[in-house]
Amino acid sequence: MSLDGVLKTIITNIKAEVGEITPVIAVFQNIGESTVKARFKGNVESGGRIVELLESEELLVPPSSEVNLTTFFTPKEPGRYIIKGRVYYGNKQTFENTGIVNVLGTK
């Protein structure tokens, strides 16, 4: 039974405000033949430095299924944040994918 999966995309709010809880959704598809336990792990970077680590709960993903592995990020200051991460499943990991959040000052 082969294990194979793909991190299709990372969905975020393109714009957020300081202090706004922002969902980060990693869309994982199991393209292998076995059910796998999948977990998204990533980080949030701003100005070349890591400002927050992200880790989703582990979910069971049957073959040919797709799941949303959700984490949350609350920006503390305005700026452009890059979210990078992978999904870990079985003893494998997907290629890295990225998302961007532009954070505005509070109103």
JSON list of C-alpha atoms in Angstrom, two decimals:
[
{"chain": "A", "resi": 1, "resn": "MET", "atom": "CA", "xyz": [0.00, 0.00, 0.00]},
{"chain": "A", "resi": 2, "resn": "SER", "atom": "CA", "xyz": [1.56, 3.26, -1.09]},
{"chain": "A", "resi": 3, "resn": "LEU", "atom": "CA", "xyz": [1.55, 6.46, 0.96]},
{"chain": "A", "resi": 4, "resn": "ASP", "atom": "CA", "xyz": [1.29, 9.62, -1.11]},
{"chain": "A", "resi": 5, "resn": "GLY", "atom": "CA", "xyz": [-0.19, 13.03, -0.50]},
{"chain": "A", "resi": 6, "resn": "VAL", "atom": "CA", "xyz": [-0.13, 16.58, -1.68]},
{"chain": "A", "resi": 7, "resn": "LEU", "atom": "CA", "xyz": [-0.45, 19.97, 0.03]},
{"chain": "A", "resi": 8, "resn": "LYS", "atom": "CA", "xyz": [-2.66, 21.61, -2.60]},
{"chain": "A", "resi": 9, "resn": "THR", "atom": "CA", "xyz": [-2.75, 25.12, -1.18]},
{"chain": "A", "resi": 10, "resn": "ILE", "atom": "CA", "xyz": [-2.60, 27.24, 1.94]},
{"chain": "A", "resi": 11, "resn": "ILE", "atom": "CA", "xyz": [-5.69, 29.45, 2.28]},
{"chain": "A", "resi": 12, "resn": "THR", "atom": "CA", "xyz": [-5.50, 32.62, 4.38]},
{"chain": "A", "resi": 13, "resn": "ASN", "atom": "CA", "xyz": [-7.17, 36.00, 4.55]},
{"chain": "A", "resi": 14, "resn": "ILE", "atom": "CA", "xyz": [-5.21, 38.14, 2.10]},
{"chain": "A", "resi": 15, "resn": "LYS", "atom": "CA", "xyz": [-5.81, 41.14, 4.37]},
{"chain": "A", "resi": 16, "resn": "ALA", "atom": "CA", "xyz": [-6.13, 41.15, 8.15]},
{"chain": "A", "resi": 17, "resn": "GLU", "atom": "CA", "xyz": [-5.84, 43.65, 10.95]},
{"chain": "A", "resi": 18, "resn": "VAL", "atom": "CA", "xyz": [-3.53, 43.68, 13.97]},
{"chain": "A", "resi": 19, "resn": "GLY", "atom": "CA", "xyz": [-5.07, 41.48, 16.67]},
{"chain": "A", "resi": 20, "resn": "GLU", "atom": "CA", "xyz": [-7.47, 39.74, 14.27]},
{"chain": "A", "resi": 21, "resn": "ILE", "atom": "CA", "xyz": [-7.52, 35.95, 14.60]},
{"chain": "A", "resi": 22, "resn": "THR", "atom": "CA", "xyz": [-6.65, 34.77, 11.09]},
{"chain": "A", "resi": 23, "resn": "PRO", "atom": "CA", "xyz": [-7.33, 31.18, 9.99]},
{"chain": "A", "resi": 24, "resn": "VAL", "atom": "CA", "xyz": [-4.61, 29.34, 8.07]},
{"chain": "A", "resi": 25, "resn": "ILE", "atom": "CA", "xyz": [-6.06, 26.38, 6.17]},
{"chain": "A", "resi": 26, "resn": "ALA", "atom": "CA", "xyz": [-3.74, 23.80, 4.63]},
{"chain": "A", "resi": 27, "resn": "VAL", "atom": "CA", "xyz": [-5.63, 21.76, 2.03]},
{"chain": "A", "resi": 28, "resn": "PHE", "atom": "CA", "xyz": [-4.18, 18.21, 1.98]},
{"chain": "A", "resi": 29, "resn": "GLN", "atom": "CA", "xyz": [-5.16, 15.49, -0.47]},
{"chain": "A", "resi": 30, "resn": "ASN", "atom": "CA", "xyz": [-4.38, 11.83, 0.18]},
{"chain": "A", "resi": 31, "resn": "ILE", "atom": "CA", "xyz": [-3.51, 10.37, -3.24]},
{"chain": "A", "resi": 32, "resn": "GLY", "atom": "CA", "xyz": [-2.12, 7.13, -1.80]},
{"chain": "A", "resi": 33, "resn": "GLU", "atom": "CA", "xyz": [-3.80, 3.79, -1.14]},
{"chain": "A", "resi": 34, "resn": "SER", "atom": "CA", "xyz": [-3.87, 3.86, 2.67]},
{"chain": "A", "resi": 35, "resn": "THR", "atom": "CA", "xyz": [-5.57, 6.00, 5.30]},
{"chain": "A", "resi": 36, "resn": "VAL", "atom": "CA", "xyz": [-2.99, 8.34, 6.81]},
{"chain": "A", "resi": 37, "resn": "LYS", "atom": "CA", "xyz": [-2.70, 10.60, 9.85]},
{"chain": "A", "resi": 38, "resn": "ALA", "atom": "CA", "xyz": [-1.89, 14.10, 8.56]},
{"chain": "A", "resi": 39, "resn": "ARG", "atom": "CA", "xyz": [-0.70, 17.20, 10.41]},
{"chain": "A", "resi": 40, "resn": "PHE", "atom": "CA", "xyz": [0.23, 20.64, 9.07]},
{"chain": "A", "resi": 41, "resn": "LYS", "atom": "CA", "xyz": [3.38, 22.25, 10.51]},
{"chain": "A", "resi": 42, "resn": "GLY", "atom": "CA", "xyz": [4.56, 25.64, 9.44]},
{"chain": "A", "resi": 43, "resn": "ASN", "atom": "CA", "xyz": [5.76, 29.04, 10.46]},
{"chain": "A", "resi": 44, "resn": "VAL", "atom": "CA", "xyz": [4.87, 32.67, 9.96]},
{"chain": "A", "resi": 45, "resn": "GLU", "atom": "CA", "xyz": [7.69, 34.95, 8.78]},
{"chain": "A", "resi": 46, "resn": "SER", "atom": "CA", "xyz": [7.95, 38.72, 8.66]},
{"chain": "A", "resi": 47, "resn": "GLY", "atom": "CA", "xyz": [11.04, 40.65, 7.60]},
{"chain": "A", "resi": 48, "resn": "GLY", "atom": "CA", "xyz": [13.00, 37.41, 7.23]},
{"chain": "A", "resi": 49, "resn": "ARG", "atom": "CA", "xyz": [12.39, 36.25, 10.80]},
{"chain": "A", "resi": 50, "resn": "ILE", "atom": "CA", "xyz": [10.01, 33.64, 12.19]},
{"chain": "A", "resi": 51, "resn": "VAL", "atom": "CA", "xyz": [7.36, 35.31, 14.36]},
{"chain": "A", "resi": 52, "resn": "GLU", "atom": "CA", "xyz": [5.11, 32.33, 15.08]},
{"chain": "A", "resi": 53, "resn": "LEU", "atom": "CA", "xyz": [5.04, 28.53, 14.71]},
{"chain": "A", "resi": 54, "resn": "LEU", "atom": "CA", "xyz": [1.89, 26.80, 13.47]},
{"chain": "A", "resi": 55, "resn": "GLU", "atom": "CA", "xyz": [0.77, 23.22, 14.03]},
{"chain": "A", "resi": 56, "resn": "SER", "atom": "CA", "xyz": [-2.63, 21.73, 13.29]},
{"chain": "A", "resi": 57, "resn": "GLU", "atom": "CA", "xyz": [-4.35, 18.84, 14.98]},
{"chain": "A", "resi": 58, "resn": "GLU", "atom": "CA", "xyz": [-3.71, 15.45, 13.42]},
{"chain": "A", "resi": 59, "resn": "LEU", "atom": "CA", "xyz": [-6.55, 14.16, 11.24]},
{"chain": "A", "resi": 60, "resn": "LEU", "atom": "CA", "xyz": [-7.21, 10.77, 9.64]},
{"chain": "A", "resi": 61, "resn": "VAL", "atom": "CA", "xyz": [-7.43, 11.07, 5.86]},
{"chain": "A", "resi": 62, "resn": "PRO", "atom": "CA", "xyz": [-8.85, 8.14, 3.86]},
{"chain": "A", "resi": 63, "resn": "PRO", "atom": "CA", "xyz": [-7.50, 7.41, 0.34]},
{"chain": "A", "resi": 64, "resn": "SER", "atom": "CA", "xyz": [-8.72, 9.83, -2.36]},
{"chain": "A", "resi": 65, "resn": "SER", "atom": "CA", "xyz": [-9.94, 12.26, 0.33]},
{"chain": "A", "resi": 66, "resn": "GLU", "atom": "CA", "xyz": [-9.13, 15.89, 0.95]},
{"chain": "A", "resi": 67, "resn": "VAL", "atom": "CA", "xyz": [-9.07, 17.61, 4.35]},
{"chain": "A", "resi": 68, "resn": "ASN", "atom": "CA", "xyz": [-8.58, 21.12, 5.67]},
{"chain": "A", "resi": 69, "resn": "LEU", "atom": "CA", "xyz": [-5.90, 21.21, 8.37]},
{"chain": "A", "resi": 70, "resn": "THR", "atom": "CA", "xyz": [-6.65, 24.46, 10.19]},
{"chain": "A", "resi": 71, "resn": "THR", "atom": "CA", "xyz": [-4.46, 26.58, 12.44]},
{"chain": "A", "resi": 72, "resn": "PHE", "atom": "CA", "xyz": [-4.78, 30.21, 13.53]},
{"chain": "A", "resi": 73, "resn": "PHE", "atom": "CA", "xyz": [-2.42, 33.18, 13.52]},
{"chain": "A", "resi": 74, "resn": "THR", "atom": "CA", "xyz": [-2.98, 36.49, 15.35]},
{"chain": "A", "resi": 75, "resn": "PRO", "atom": "CA", "xyz": [-0.69, 39.25, 13.99]},
{"chain": "A", "resi": 76, "resn": "LYS", "atom": "CA", "xyz": [0.71, 41.62, 16.60]},
{"chain": "A", "resi": 77, "resn": "GLU", "atom": "CA", "xyz": [1.90, 44.36, 14.22]},
{"chain": "A", "resi": 78, "resn": "PRO", "atom": "CA", "xyz": [1.24, 45.58, 10.67]},
{"chain": "A", "resi": 79, "resn": "GLY", "atom": "CA", "xyz": [3.25, 44.17, 7.76]},
{"chain": "A", "resi": 80, "resn": "ARG", "atom": "CA", "xyz": [3.50, 41.43, 5.18]},
{"chain": "A", "resi": 81, "resn": "TYR", "atom": "CA", "xyz": [3.57, 37.93, 6.63]},
{"chain": "A", "resi": 82, "resn": "ILE", "atom": "CA", "xyz": [4.60, 34.83, 4.71]},
{"chain": "A", "resi": 83, "resn": "ILE", "atom": "CA", "xyz": [3.21, 31.51, 5.90]},
{"chain": "A", "resi": 84, "resn": "LYS", "atom": "CA", "xyz": [5.31, 28.47, 4.93]},
{"chain": "A", "resi": 85, "resn": "GLY", "atom": "CA", "xyz": [4.59, 24.88, 5.78]},
{"chain": "A", "resi": 86, "resn": "ARG", "atom": "CA", "xyz": [4.28, 21.22, 4.94]},
{"chain": "A", "resi": 87, "resn": "VAL", "atom": "CA", "xyz": [1.92, 18.39, 5.79]},
{"chain": "A", "resi": 88, "resn": "TYR", "atom": "CA", "xyz": [3.46, 15.43, 7.59]},
{"chain": "A", "resi": 89, "resn": "TYR", "atom": "CA", "xyz": [1.74, 12.08, 7.02]},
{"chain": "A", "resi": 90, "resn": "GLY", "atom": "CA", "xyz": [2.87, 8.54, 7.77]},
{"chain": "A", "resi": 91, "resn": "ASN", "atom": "CA", "xyz": [6.67, 8.80, 7.61]},
{"chain": "A", "resi": 92, "resn": "LYS", "atom": "CA", "xyz": [6.53, 11.29, 4.73]},
{"chain": "A", "resi": 93, "resn": "GLN", "atom": "CA", "xyz": [6.04, 15.01, 4.13]},
{"chain": "A", "resi": 94, "resn": "THR", "atom": "CA", "xyz": [4.70, 17.11, 1.29]},
{"chain": "A", "resi": 95, "resn": "PHE", "atom": "CA", "xyz": [6.58, 19.78, -0.60]},
{"chain": "A", "resi": 96, "resn": "GLU", "atom": "CA", "xyz": [6.48, 23.17, 1.10]},
{"chain": "A", "resi": 97, "resn": "ASN", "atom": "CA", "xyz": [3.72, 25.58, 0.14]},
{"chain": "A", "resi": 98, "resn": "THR", "atom": "CA", "xyz": [3.23, 29.25, 1.05]},
{"chain": "A", "resi": 99, "resn": "GLY", "atom": "CA", "xyz": [0.51, 31.80, 1.73]},
{"chain": "A", "resi": 100, "resn": "ILE", "atom": "CA", "xyz": [0.64, 35.54, 2.35]},
{"chain": "A", "resi": 101, "resn": "VAL", "atom": "CA", "xyz": [-1.24, 37.79, 4.79]},
{"chain": "A", "resi": 102, "resn": "ASN", "atom": "CA", "xyz": [-1.01, 41.58, 4.56]},
{"chain": "A", "resi": 103, "resn": "VAL", "atom": "CA", "xyz": [-1.72, 43.05, 7.98]},
{"chain": "A", "resi": 104, "resn": "LEU", "atom": "CA", "xyz": [-3.05, 46.59, 8.29]},
{"chain": "A", "resi": 105, "resn": "GLY", "atom": "CA", "xyz": [-2.94, 48.72, 11.43]},
{"chain": "A", "resi": 106, "resn": "THR", "atom": "CA", "xyz": [-6.05, 48.65, 13.59]},
{"chain": "A", "resi": 107, "resn": "LYS", "atom": "CA", "xyz": [-8.90, 50.98, 12.70]}
]
